[in-house]
Amino acid sequence: MRKILVTGGTGLVGKALQDVIAEEKCADEEWYFAGSKDCDLTDESATRSLFDRVKPNCVIHLAAMVGGLFHNMNNNLDFLRVNIQINDNVLQAAHAHGCEKVVSCLSTCIFPDKTKYPIDETMVHNGPPHSSNYGYSYAKRLIDIQNRGYYDKYGCMFTSVIPCNIFGPNDNYKPTVSHVIPGMIYRMHKLMQENPEIAEEEKTFTVYGSGKPLRQFIYSIDLAKLMIWVLRNYESVEPIILSVDEEQEVTIYDVAKAIAAAFNFKGKLECDTSKADGQYKKTASNKKLRSFLPDFKFTDFNEAIKTSVDWYIQHYDEARK
Ligand code: NDP
């Protein structure tokens, strides 16, 4: 029986893994999903105790200080320090416990700001990241360096995946920290609920920035399936990008339109260009993933947005907001 510890097991991706695993019912694996209530991973001895308790053979390491553009811009030092602490504690505890594999999570937003497109796995360290999120980016890049160090010194199979932007049920909708999709879901829902005396057709939803930046978005359930595949089948320290295809890139304005359609919002959409856009694009190539899984079918974007919006409406009271 293989025991798998998932750090960050209560977050957006952690909950998606829980759902996929519950459906799969794999008999020779036991999964343990840890949240920050189980253990504060910035604390080295608490991290060791968690590993003593769970005794994992493998780890999917998701736990991180995570946030959208505006949260990152205002808190780069915290993103750097907290994430370095968490990653160092988890990787060292996994090594001390003789874990056979660790799959950690990087992000396509840690790539160099000035780069050629599409981005691929060889480019992680090729230049400074975008200034808006340098703290998060350098902490995440160090995971790749640590993985190589553990492999060189001890032969550990510690690897990493690089997802594009993720969304789905159980996202974090808190306005001060949210990513673009949960942020828009929260604001559109609020706009539709408040001031019922104003006809919906008269209401205007504001898209932050020009609406023009391009992004690739992966549905959390698709990502969870791919991460489980990586855990079971991918035997390399080199990171692997887990992203939708390049043709599936959408503008931020497209995202607003998809969310409006999912809510059946009848008002107007307007861009506020005084707000930051962040990186214009960060198109990533999933060629490596496709070389292993050429037939993997990603969930249709509009369908996944609809499921996510419906989840938010149905779970409004318990959603993180
Ligand atoms: P969430 O913010 O939804 O979840 C974060 C998880 O980390 C939660 O389970 C949280 O626990 C846990 N956590 C945070 N701090 C600590 C701590 N000090 N000790 C223990 N646990 C902690 O994140 P996501 O699911 O969105 O992200 C998962 C991974 O994917 C992260 O590594 C992130 O960097 C990466 N990623 C995310 C993207 C996205 O668009 N969301 C894009 C690309 C990569 P609790 O909730 O119990 O407090």
Coordinates of C-alpha atoms and ligand atoms in Angstrom, one line a residue:
M1 CA 0.0 0.0 0.0
R2 CA 1.5 3.3 -1.1
K3 CA 0.8 6.3 1.2
I4 CA 0.5 9.7 -0.4
L5 CA 0.6 12.9 1.5
V6 CA -0.9 15.9 -0.2
T7 CA 0.2 19.2 1.3
G8 CA -2.2 22.0 0.5
G9 CA -4.8 19.3 0.4
T10 CA -7.7 21.6 1.4
G11 CA -7.2 24.2 -1.4
L12 CA -8.4 24.5 -5.0
V13 CA -6.1 21.8 -6.4
G14 CA -6.2 19.7 -3.2
K15 CA -10.0 19.5 -3.3
A16 CA -9.9 18.6 -7.0
L17 CA -7.5 15.8 -6.2
Q18 CA -9.8 14.6 -3.4
D19 CA -12.7 14.5 -5.9
V20 CA -10.7 12.6 -8.6
I21 CA -9.3 10.1 -6.1
A22 CA -12.8 9.5 -4.5
E23 CA -14.1 8.7 -8.0
E24 CA -11.2 6.5 -8.9
K25 CA -11.0 4.2 -5.8
C26 CA -7.5 2.9 -6.3
A27 CA -7.1 0.0 -3.9
D28 CA -3.3 0.0 -3.4
E29 CA -3.0 3.7 -2.5
E30 CA -3.9 5.6 0.7
W31 CA -4.2 9.3 0.4
Y32 CA -3.8 11.9 3.2
F33 CA -4.9 15.4 2.5
A34 CA -3.3 18.0 4.9
G35 CA -4.4 21.6 5.3
S36 CA -2.9 24.3 7.5
K37 CA -5.0 23.2 10.4
D38 CA -3.2 19.8 10.4
C39 CA 0.2 21.5 10.4
D40 CA 1.8 24.9 9.8
L41 CA 4.4 23.9 7.2
T42 CA 6.4 27.1 7.8
D43 CA 7.3 25.4 11.2
E44 CA 10.1 22.9 10.7
S45 CA 9.4 20.7 13.7
A46 CA 5.6 20.7 13.0
T47 CA 6.4 19.6 9.5
R48 CA 8.6 16.7 10.8
S49 CA 5.8 15.7 13.1
L50 CA 3.3 15.6 10.2
F51 CA 5.6 13.3 8.3
D52 CA 6.2 11.2 11.5
R53 CA 2.4 10.8 11.8
V54 CA 1.4 10.2 8.2
K55 CA 4.6 8.2 7.2
P56 CA 4.1 8.9 3.5
N57 CA 5.9 7.1 0.6
C58 CA 5.1 9.9 -1.8
V59 CA 4.2 13.6 -1.5
I60 CA 2.2 15.9 -3.8
H61 CA 3.4 19.2 -2.5
L62 CA 0.8 21.9 -3.2
A63 CA 0.9 24.0 0.0
A64 CA 1.9 27.6 -0.7
M65 CA 1.1 31.2 -0.1
V66 CA -0.9 31.8 -3.2
G67 CA -2.6 34.9 -4.6
G68 CA -3.5 36.9 -7.6
L69 CA -1.7 39.8 -9.2
F70 CA -2.7 42.5 -6.7
H71 CA -1.9 40.4 -3.7
N72 CA 1.5 39.5 -5.1
M73 CA 2.3 43.1 -6.0
N74 CA 1.8 44.3 -2.4
N75 CA 3.5 41.4 -0.6
N76 CA 6.5 40.2 -2.5
L77 CA 8.7 39.7 0.5
D78 CA 6.1 37.6 2.3
F79 CA 5.6 35.5 -0.8
L80 CA 9.3 34.9 -1.0
R81 CA 9.9 34.1 2.7
V82 CA 6.8 32.0 3.5
N83 CA 7.1 29.9 0.3
I84 CA 10.9 29.3 0.8
Q85 CA 10.2 28.2 4.4
I86 CA 7.4 25.8 3.4
N87 CA 9.3 24.3 0.5
D88 CA 12.5 23.8 2.4
N89 CA 10.6 22.1 5.3
V90 CA 8.6 19.8 3.1
L91 CA 11.4 18.7 0.8
Q92 CA 13.8 18.1 3.7
A93 CA 11.2 16.2 5.7
A94 CA 10.4 14.1 2.6
H95 CA 14.1 13.3 2.2
A96 CA 14.5 12.5 5.9
H97 CA 11.6 10.1 5.7
G98 CA 13.0 8.4 2.6
C99 CA 10.0 9.3 0.4
E100 CA 10.4 7.7 -3.0
K101 CA 8.8 10.6 -4.9
V102 CA 7.7 14.3 -4.4
V103 CA 5.8 16.2 -7.0
S104 CA 5.8 19.9 -6.3
C105 CA 3.9 22.7 -8.0
L106 CA 5.6 25.6 -9.8
S107 CA 3.5 27.9 -12.1
T108 CA 3.8 29.4 -15.6
C109 CA 3.9 32.9 -14.0
I110 CA 7.4 32.3 -12.6
F111 CA 9.0 32.3 -16.1
P112 CA 11.2 35.2 -17.3
D113 CA 9.3 38.3 -18.1
K114 CA 11.3 38.9 -21.3
T115 CA 11.3 35.6 -23.1
K116 CA 10.3 34.0 -26.4
Y117 CA 7.0 32.2 -26.8
P118 CA 5.8 29.6 -26.3
I119 CA 7.6 29.1 -23.0
D120 CA 8.9 25.6 -22.4
E121 CA 10.4 23.7 -19.4
T122 CA 14.0 24.6 -20.3
M123 CA 13.4 28.4 -19.7
V124 CA 12.5 28.6 -16.0
H125 CA 15.8 30.3 -15.0
N126 CA 16.5 32.3 -18.1
G127 CA 16.0 35.8 -16.8
P128 CA 14.2 37.8 -14.1
P129 CA 10.4 37.1 -13.6
H130 CA 7.8 39.9 -14.0
S131 CA 8.3 42.5 -11.3
S132 CA 4.7 42.1 -10.0
N133 CA 5.4 38.7 -8.5
Y134 CA 9.2 38.3 -8.1
G135 CA 8.8 37.0 -4.5
Y136 CA 6.5 34.1 -5.4
S137 CA 8.5 33.4 -8.6
Y138 CA 12.0 33.1 -7.1
A139 CA 10.7 30.9 -4.2
K140 CA 9.0 28.6 -6.7
R141 CA 12.1 28.6 -9.0
L142 CA 14.1 27.4 -6.0
I143 CA 12.0 24.3 -5.7
D144 CA 13.5 23.2 -9.1
I145 CA 17.0 24.0 -7.8
Q146 CA 16.3 22.0 -4.6
N147 CA 14.9 19.1 -6.6
R148 CA 18.1 19.0 -8.7
G149 CA 20.2 19.2 -5.5
Y150 CA 18.4 16.3 -3.8
Y151 CA 18.8 14.3 -6.9
D152 CA 22.5 15.1 -7.3
K153 CA 23.3 14.4 -3.7
Y154 CA 20.9 11.6 -2.8
G155 CA 19.3 10.4 -6.0
C156 CA 15.9 11.5 -4.8
M157 CA 13.0 11.5 -7.4
F158 CA 11.8 15.0 -6.4
T159 CA 10.2 16.6 -9.4
S160 CA 7.8 19.5 -10.3
V161 CA 4.9 20.4 -12.5
I162 CA 4.3 23.8 -14.0
P163 CA 0.5 24.5 -14.3
C164 CA -0.9 27.4 -16.1
N165 CA -3.7 29.4 -14.4
I166 CA -6.0 27.1 -12.5
F167 CA -9.7 27.6 -11.7
G168 CA -12.6 25.4 -10.5
P169 CA -14.8 24.7 -7.5
N170 CA -13.4 25.5 -4.1
D171 CA -11.3 28.4 -5.3
N172 CA -10.3 31.3 -3.1
Y173 CA -12.8 34.2 -3.8
K174 CA -11.4 36.6 -1.2
P175 CA -11.2 40.0 -3.0
T176 CA -7.8 40.8 -1.5
V177 CA -6.1 37.6 -2.6
S178 CA -8.1 36.1 -5.5
H179 CA -6.9 35.2 -8.9
V180 CA -8.7 36.6 -11.9
I181 CA -11.4 34.0 -12.4
P182 CA -12.6 33.6 -8.8
G183 CA -12.2 37.4 -8.4
M184 CA -14.5 38.0 -11.3
I185 CA -17.0 35.4 -10.1
Y186 CA -17.1 37.1 -6.7
R187 CA -17.6 40.6 -8.1
M188 CA -20.2 39.6 -10.7
H189 CA -22.2 37.7 -8.2
K190 CA -22.1 40.7 -5.8
L191 CA -23.0 43.1 -8.5
M192 CA -26.1 41.0 -9.4
Q193 CA -27.2 40.6 -5.8
E194 CA -26.8 44.2 -4.6
N195 CA -29.1 47.2 -5.4
P196 CA -32.0 45.0 -6.6
E197 CA -33.9 48.3 -7.4
I198 CA -31.6 48.8 -10.4
A199 CA -32.5 46.7 -13.5
E200 CA -29.7 44.2 -14.4
E201 CA -29.5 45.7 -17.9
E202 CA -28.4 49.0 -16.3
K203 CA -25.6 47.4 -14.3
T204 CA -22.0 47.5 -15.5
F205 CA -19.3 44.9 -14.6
T206 CA -15.8 46.3 -14.6
V207 CA -13.0 44.2 -16.0
Y208 CA -9.7 45.2 -14.3
G209 CA -7.1 46.4 -16.9
S210 CA -7.5 46.5 -20.6
G211 CA -9.0 43.0 -21.0
K212 CA -6.4 42.3 -23.6
P213 CA -3.8 40.1 -21.8
L214 CA -3.8 36.5 -22.9
R215 CA -3.9 33.5 -20.5
Q216 CA -4.2 29.7 -20.6
F217 CA -6.5 28.4 -17.9
I218 CA -6.7 24.8 -16.8
Y219 CA -9.7 23.3 -15.0
S220 CA -8.7 22.0 -11.5
I221 CA -10.2 18.6 -12.2
D222 CA -8.1 18.2 -15.4
L223 CA -5.0 19.3 -13.5
A224 CA -5.7 16.8 -10.7
K225 CA -5.9 14.0 -13.2
L226 CA -2.6 15.1 -14.8
M227 CA -0.9 15.4 -11.5
I228 CA -1.9 11.9 -10.5
W229 CA -0.5 10.7 -13.8
V230 CA 2.8 12.5 -13.1
L231 CA 2.9 10.9 -9.6
R232 CA 2.5 7.4 -11.1
N233 CA 4.3 7.6 -14.4
Y234 CA 6.7 10.6 -14.8
E235 CA 10.2 9.6 -13.7
S236 CA 12.3 12.7 -14.3
V237 CA 13.6 15.6 -12.1
E238 CA 13.0 18.0 -15.0
P239 CA 9.8 19.9 -14.6
I240 CA 6.8 19.3 -16.9
I241 CA 4.3 22.0 -18.0
L242 CA 0.7 21.0 -17.3
S243 CA -1.3 23.4 -19.5
V244 CA -4.1 23.4 -22.0
D245 CA -3.0 23.7 -25.7
E246 CA -1.7 27.0 -27.1
E247 CA -4.8 27.4 -29.2
Q248 CA -6.9 27.4 -26.0
E249 CA -5.5 30.7 -24.8
V250 CA -8.1 33.3 -24.1
T251 CA -8.2 37.1 -23.3
I252 CA -9.2 38.4 -19.9
Y253 CA -12.2 40.0 -21.7
D254 CA -13.2 36.5 -23.0
V255 CA -13.1 35.3 -19.4
A256 CA -15.4 38.0 -18.3
K257 CA -17.8 37.1 -21.2
A258 CA -17.7 33.4 -20.2
I259 CA -18.5 34.2 -16.6
A260 CA -21.3 36.6 -17.6
A261 CA -22.8 33.9 -19.8
A262 CA -22.6 31.4 -16.9
F263 CA -24.4 33.8 -14.5
N264 CA -26.7 34.8 -17.3
F265 CA -25.7 38.4 -16.5
K266 CA -27.6 40.9 -18.7
G267 CA -25.7 44.1 -17.9
K268 CA -22.6 45.6 -19.7
L269 CA -18.9 44.8 -19.4
E270 CA -16.4 47.7 -19.3
C271 CA -12.6 47.7 -19.0
D272 CA -10.9 49.9 -16.4
T273 CA -7.5 50.6 -18.1
S274 CA -6.3 52.5 -15.0
K275 CA -5.8 49.0 -13.3
A276 CA -2.7 46.9 -13.9
D277 CA -2.6 44.2 -16.6
G278 CA 0.3 42.2 -15.4
Q279 CA 2.3 40.2 -18.0
Y280 CA 0.7 40.6 -21.4
K281 CA 1.0 36.9 -22.1
K282 CA 2.8 33.9 -20.9
T283 CA 1.9 31.3 -23.5
A284 CA 3.3 27.9 -22.5
S285 CA 3.9 24.9 -24.7
N286 CA 2.5 21.6 -23.5
K287 CA 4.5 19.7 -26.1
K288 CA 6.3 17.6 -23.5
L289 CA 3.0 16.6 -21.9
R290 CA 1.5 15.9 -25.3
S291 CA 4.4 13.6 -26.1
F292 CA 3.3 11.4 -23.2
L293 CA -0.5 12.0 -23.4
P294 CA -1.4 13.0 -26.9
D295 CA -5.1 12.2 -26.5
F296 CA -5.8 13.8 -23.1
K297 CA -9.0 15.8 -23.5
F298 CA -9.2 19.1 -21.6
T299 CA -12.7 20.1 -20.4
D300 CA -14.2 22.8 -22.6
F301 CA -13.5 26.2 -21.0
N302 CA -17.0 27.6 -21.1
E303 CA -18.4 24.3 -19.6
A304 CA -15.8 24.4 -16.8
I305 CA -16.6 28.0 -16.1
K306 CA -20.3 27.2 -15.9
T307 CA -19.6 24.3 -13.4
S308 CA -17.4 26.7 -11.4
V309 CA -20.0 29.4 -11.3
D310 CA -22.8 27.0 -10.4
W311 CA -20.5 25.6 -7.6
Y312 CA -20.1 29.1 -6.2
I313 CA -23.8 29.8 -6.3
Q314 CA -24.6 26.5 -4.6
H315 CA -21.8 26.8 -2.0
Y316 CA -21.9 30.5 -1.4
D317 CA -22.1 30.2 2.4
E318 CA -19.0 28.0 2.8
A319 CA -16.9 29.5 -0.1
R320 CA -13.6 31.2 0.9
K321 CA -14.5 34.9 0.4
Ligands
NDP1 P1 -5.1 27.5 -2.5 O1 -4.8 28.8 -2.0 O2 -6.4 27.1 -2.9 O3 -4.6 26.4 -1.3 C1 -3.4 26.6 -0.7 C2 -3.3 25.4 0.2 O4 -2.0 25.5 0.9 C3 -4.4 25.3 1.3 O5 -4.6 23.9 1.4 C4 -3.7 25.8 2.5 O6 -4.3 25.3 3.7 C5 -2.3 25.4 2.3 N1 -1.3 26.2 3.1 C6 -1.1 27.5 2.9 N2 -0.2 27.9 3.8 C7 0.1 26.8 4.6 C8 1.0 26.6 5.7 N3 1.7 27.6 6.2 N4 1.0 25.4 6.2 C9 0.3 24.4 5.7 N5 -0.6 24.5 4.7 C10 -0.6 25.7 4.1 O7 -4.0 27.1 -3.6 P2 -4.2 26.3 -5.0 O8 -4.8 25.1 -4.7 O9 -4.7 27.3 -6.0 O10 -2.6 26.1 -5.4 C11 -2.0 24.8 -5.2 C12 -0.6 24.9 -5.8 O11 -0.7 25.3 -7.2 C13 0.3 26.0 -5.1 O12 1.6 25.5 -5.0 C14 0.3 27.1 -6.1 O13 1.4 27.9 -6.1 C15 0.2 26.4 -7.5 N6 -0.4 27.1 -8.6 C16 -1.7 27.7 -8.5 C17 -2.2 28.4 -9.5 C18 -3.6 29.0 -9.5 O14 -4.0 29.6 -10.5 N7 -4.3 28.8 -8.4 C19 -1.5 28.5 -10.8 C20 -0.2 27.8 -10.9 C21 0.3 27.1 -9.8 P3 -5.6 25.9 4.4 O15 -6.6 26.2 3.3 O16 -6.1 24.7 5.2 O17 -5.2 27.1 5.1

